[in-house]
CSV table of C-alpha atoms in Angstrom, one decimal:
chain,number,residue,atom,x,y,z
A,1,MET,CA,-27.7,-72.8,-12.3
A,2,THR,CA,-28.5,-69.2,-13.2
A,3,ILE,CA,-27.3,-67.3,-16.2
A,4,PRO,CA,-25.8,-64.0,-15.3
A,5,GLU,CA,-27.7,-61.0,-16.6
A,6,ARG,CA,-25.9,-59.3,-19.5
A,7,GLY,CA,-25.6,-55.5,-19.6
A,8,THR,CA,-27.2,-53.5,-22.3
A,9,VAL,CA,-25.3,-53.0,-25.5
A,10,GLN,CA,-23.9,-49.5,-25.7
A,11,GLN,CA,-24.6,-47.5,-28.8
A,12,PRO,CA,-22.0,-45.0,-30.1
A,13,THR,CA,-22.6,-41.5,-29.1
A,14,ASP,CA,-22.7,-38.5,-31.4
A,15,SER,CA,-19.3,-37.4,-30.4
A,16,ALA,CA,-17.9,-40.9,-31.1
A,17,ARG,CA,-19.4,-40.8,-34.5
A,18,GLU,CA,-17.9,-37.3,-35.2
A,19,ASP,CA,-14.5,-38.5,-34.0
A,20,ALA,CA,-14.7,-41.5,-36.3
A,21,ALA,CA,-15.7,-39.3,-39.2
A,22,ASP,CA,-12.8,-36.9,-38.4
A,23,THR,CA,-10.3,-39.8,-38.2
A,24,LYS,CA,-11.5,-41.2,-41.5
A,25,TRP,CA,-11.2,-37.7,-43.1
A,26,GLY,CA,-7.7,-37.2,-41.7
A,27,ILE,CA,-6.5,-40.6,-42.9
A,28,ARG,CA,-7.9,-39.9,-46.4
A,29,GLU,CA,-6.2,-36.5,-46.5
A,30,GLY,CA,-3.0,-38.0,-45.3
A,31,ILE,CA,-3.0,-40.6,-48.0
A,32,GLY,CA,-3.9,-38.1,-50.7
A,33,LEU,CA,-1.1,-35.7,-49.5
A,34,SER,CA,1.5,-38.5,-49.5
A,35,LEU,CA,0.5,-39.7,-52.9
A,36,VAL,CA,0.7,-36.2,-54.4
A,37,SER,CA,4.1,-35.8,-52.7
A,38,ILE,CA,5.4,-39.1,-54.1
A,39,PHE,CA,4.2,-38.2,-57.7
A,40,GLY,CA,5.6,-34.7,-57.3
A,41,LEU,CA,9.0,-36.0,-56.3
A,42,LEU,CA,9.0,-38.6,-59.2
A,43,LEU,CA,8.0,-35.8,-61.6
A,44,LEU,CA,10.9,-33.7,-60.3
A,45,VAL,CA,13.4,-36.5,-60.5
A,46,VAL,CA,12.4,-37.5,-64.1
A,47,GLY,CA,12.4,-33.8,-65.1
A,48,LEU,CA,15.9,-33.3,-63.7
A,49,LEU,CA,17.1,-36.5,-65.4
A,50,LEU,CA,15.6,-35.4,-68.8
A,51,ALA,CA,16.5,-31.7,-68.6
A,52,PRO,CA,20.0,-32.1,-70.3
A,53,GLY,CA,18.7,-34.1,-73.2
A,54,LEU,CA,15.0,-33.4,-73.5
A,55,ALA,CA,15.0,-34.2,-77.2
A,56,ALA,CA,13.5,-37.7,-76.8
A,57,ALA,CA,9.8,-37.5,-77.5
A,58,ALA,CA,9.0,-40.6,-75.6
A,59,SER,CA,10.6,-39.2,-72.5
A,60,THR,CA,8.6,-36.0,-72.8
A,61,VAL,CA,5.4,-38.0,-73.1
A,62,GLY,CA,6.3,-39.9,-69.9
A,63,LEU,CA,7.0,-36.7,-68.1
A,64,LEU,CA,3.6,-35.3,-69.2
A,65,ALA,CA,1.9,-38.6,-68.0
A,66,PHE,CA,3.5,-38.1,-64.6
A,67,ALA,CA,2.2,-34.5,-64.6
A,68,VAL,CA,-1.4,-35.6,-65.4
A,69,ALA,CA,-1.2,-38.3,-62.8
A,70,LEU,CA,-0.1,-35.7,-60.2
A,71,VAL,CA,-3.1,-33.5,-61.1
A,72,VAL,CA,-5.6,-36.4,-61.0
A,73,VAL,CA,-4.4,-37.5,-57.6
A,74,GLY,CA,-4.3,-34.0,-56.3
A,75,ARG,CA,-7.9,-33.4,-57.4
A,76,TRP,CA,-8.9,-36.7,-55.8
A,77,SER,CA,-7.3,-35.5,-52.5
A,78,TRP,CA,-9.2,-32.2,-52.6
A,79,ASN,CA,-12.6,-33.8,-53.1
A,80,GLY,CA,-12.7,-34.8,-49.5
A,81,ARG,CA,-13.0,-31.2,-48.3
């Protein structure tokens, strides 16, 4: 009984590596954009809910925490470029 000869293992080409890097970059940018959008909408909703009675200090601190989180996630998203 003979063992069939196996073909050579194909290595990825330069264009395949570039496509993989572009895909990874696109996915990272998409995730960053969606996270910034979610935090932005949460900030908008909380701001609109607190606008009539913005006297509560704890609520203002929460609103500022959302704003800081939005800036941090936005900065993280832009680091990929």
